[in-house]
Amino acid sequence: MTVAIEKPEKTKAVEPAAPAKGARKVSRPMMIGAILVVWLVLFAVLRGKQTLPLAAADLTDLHRRINDFNDSIGANRNSNPLFLYFFNEIRLVIDNLVTFIQHLISQPSGARPVPQVGWLGVVGIAGYVSWAVGNWRVALLAVAGFTFFGLQGLWQESMDTLALTLSAVFVALLFAIPLGVWAGLSDRFNRIMTPFLDFMQTMPTFVYLAPLTLFFLIGGASATIATVIYAAPPTIRITAHAIRNVSKTTVEAADSLGATRRQSLLKVLLPMSKRTVVMGVNQTIMAALAMVTIAALINAPGLGANVIQALQSLDVGTAFNAGLAIVVMAIVLDRVTTAASAREENARRSKNTFVQWRRPLLGAGAVVTAVLIYLSHTYLWAADFPGDGTIGSHIASAADTATNWAQDNLSGLTNAIRDAITNGLLNPFQTLLTDSPWWLVGVVLVALGVVFGGWKAGVTTAVCVGLLVGTGVWSDGMTTLASTLVATVLVMVLGIVFGVWMGRSVLVDRLIRPTLDAAQVMPPFVYLVPFLALFGATRFTAIVAAIVYGAPVTMKIIADGIRAVPETTVEAATSAGCNTWQIITKVQLPMSRSALTLATNQGLIYVLSMVVVGGLVGAGALGYDVVAGFSQGQLYGKGLAAGLAIVLLGVMFDRITQAAARRASA
Amino acid sequence: MARHWRAGAAGLAVLGLTLTACGGAKVGDSSSGSNNAGSSGKCGTFNLAVNPWVGYEADAAVVAYVAQHNLGCTVTKKNLKEEIAWQGFGTGEVDAVLENWGHADLTKKYISGQKTAVDAGQTGNKGIIGWYVPPWLAKAHPDILEWKNLNKYASKFKTSESGGKGQLLDGDPSYVTNDAALVKNLKLDFKVVYAGSETALIQAFRTAEKNKQWVIGYFYEPQWFLSEVPLKKVSLPTYTTGCDADAAKIACDYPVYNLNKIVSAKFAKSGSPAYNLVKNFNWTNDDQNTVAKYIAQDKMTDEAAAKKWVDANKDKVDAWLK
């Protein structure tokens, strides 16, 4: 869900495509074929030479230098003025913010054994706010969702997670909206920002988790900052896009009426882009929730801690219960913010009586909420969630039963699938990438970049390849590249099948979409154990985990693309006697080509963001390096280099596929 | 009309809630439970790092329970990986790490280098690292427990990940491991495959025992999982002092680690009763495995598991409190 909405818009936002190549003599498929043939021939001759391998415990000079730098920071943190007057101040402010919200809703404060506002008050606020900014349907959803946390026996954990999410989103918006506005007004600033945003989103969190605790100490503040780094980019991008998209004529009209720059920003640009900005906030919230489990590794309290702890004893049920609470929270927050972005428009369309009654109703609601808060502040029954969370233990045991059933009955089938794909597709491909000389792979990548994306993309690819060699983890990078590409191919197959199905039937779409949302928000740590039982500690397990995370995005994008094909075109094809298969393959898929390339782009980026998780389940390579860097001091530099390599792979793919997408839509 | 109805319903709800509230216990009433008497003893706050494996969780559960109930400390448990936990000694955010496995680099950096941490003695646990196979395999082929016979079976251990050789499965990157060097120096026809996490390793052994699959991998004691599946250790060339001096040339078994406790230098000087507890804390592998089993298999909470063990082992706990 994180980036799904912004990317298409970003594509449109960049300057028009380079002029189409006029006199192309050879067709693109032929050129690709030629490149591959040359590669295979040279591979046969040069196999195993200059492959730049690096064993798991080995380091390069670069890695050692990063280690030394890291150590010197740690050793001087109490005397360095930068720490005393800068980082410590930031930490203090954020720490106070987090503690304040925690005392309000999740943690006992002072002499009180319970937080200031108990469960009844929180449920009341959630319902009231959702209703005020959205509508009564999402308010009901919010009340039901929040009550569900209590019934699961996870009230306090959920509130800790909510407190961290709220503080992270608050801090993120504080920076992101002004930056986004600036990027929207200035093309130059936008160009400078974009690589930083890419970096923030693709750099695996594991890499900067350890240094963050060095700078900002263990706990709430570090967790919040880690979350902010990951969650702020969507809002910046979407705000910039929204500002940019306000129609030129409106701004000109304001200018001609004598509005100052400031006035036209505050009275025209911001109000007109409000709706889109709220969508950005929505994306930021979702990204923040995705960080809940990872932040638990540096002692962030909340649901993530439950997931991690349950995982240590392979307790799938308990992990699932906590994961489900995260999903529910994500769905509630998503629906409420989505409703908020559409509220004014809907209100304008609905009857006037609503507007008339809205004020008194809001007042009445505020009074009710205040009473609920008072009750939950004063009486124990309204402060501590009653009951012992039996629903939670039912959910846990049901999840356990389902997992056991799957493990006992499906492992033969799953092992067969794994072996077929590993031996038939993954191993040969990986051998080709890791056993070819590095310069050969580099040249092939650059050539493919040029063919798919044009000269500009070729130059980017060349730079990325050069830097990849520089990181010292080239061989691991190629192993990761192989798994990533295989995963992306599978993601695209699934994406096209389900995307077309969803795009052609609204009913199917409605049935499948909630599952897709859940698959994207459920922390991967929850389903790792069952996957390990089904597929073993192998690269394929990592591929499956990546598919679960990456396929929903591609399915959604493709479904939207199929739906956007004009009704009349499809009708014309039908009346011309085309059958369903022909309509799909000759009309709908070709016409949604730009959606398909975009889906590939997003699928790749999402798959790549699961590389680290793959490292935890036997995929090795870059993912393992990153996790190892987080776990062992002397591997820190290597972990950072591996993280950079993941970013470089991401940038390379992103530029090539985006350039290709621009061509497809041109 | 619907709006009227809704406003009315809301009003009724408020009324109802207020009425039912009259009988409820108030926050701060003496009858309202959770007034943890004695929690404000002289001990103060005790920051205990909890590293991510169940054996450690058992250590932490018991020490925290005793500190809380016998000494009146306010215990703050922090879930952290080793590297980060040691970092916390210097910043005052972590007082104690209860189960340390060697970690020469961290010792060098924080004990002899920055001098923010000190050794607080042994836990009494013996850390045994080695290569293990599932029990069914040891029973079917008893000679597999001798490393010299491993090559004979190498092809049986082949997997999709091991590139034609036998697979030796390693776990979490934070483990102390010489396996890659061992395979090379003992001329074994094996490839080290990194599972990447303890969870993956345990699941691999669990599946292997259930489905009678061939798996050999890194494992260690004390570990709760051994009470579920009693893995059998493969003997490697005997360890002699100094045989592991050169990391690249290691061709001998792992030493037996005497696990120890590390505390922050500040905490050691603070005179807190919690420091004495940590210093005196000492138990056996069996003790730890018992508590770890309560937590991992019987799914008890840390608190309940600790209580059960403490109640049954009063004499040991009393010795810690002297």
Short mmCIF file of C-alpha atoms in Angstrom, two decimals, chain A residues 44 62 83 193 237 332 335 344 348 413 417 421 441 472 487 508 567 600 622 625:
data_model
loop_
_atom_site.label_atom_id
_atom_site.label_comp_id
_atom_site.label_asym_id
_atom_site.label_seq_id
_atom_site.Cartn_x
_atom_site.Cartn_y
_atom_site.Cartn_z
CA ALA A 44 30.42 -20.44 -21.66
CA LEU A 62 35.67 -0.02 2.78
CA PHE A 83 25.76 15.08 20.44
CA MET A 193 14.85 15.66 -3.12
CA ARG A 237 6.03 13.13 -2.83
CA VAL A 332 -9.24 1.36 10.46
CA ARG A 335 -10.47 3.78 5.84
CA GLU A 344 -16.11 17.52 1.87
CA ARG A 348 -21.43 18.93 -0.84
CA LEU A 413 3.27 -30.39 -2.81
CA ILE A 417 6.96 -26.66 -6.39
CA ILE A 421 11.28 -23.56 -9.60
CA VAL A 441 27.18 -8.76 -16.28
CA GLY A 472 32.50 -5.06 -2.30
CA ALA A 487 10.21 -13.42 -7.62
CA VAL A 508 -14.34 -10.26 -7.58
CA GLU A 567 -16.03 0.54 -22.13
CA THR A 600 6.39 -4.36 -12.88
CA LEU A 622 22.55 -9.26 0.69
CA ASP A 625 24.70 -9.44 5.16
#
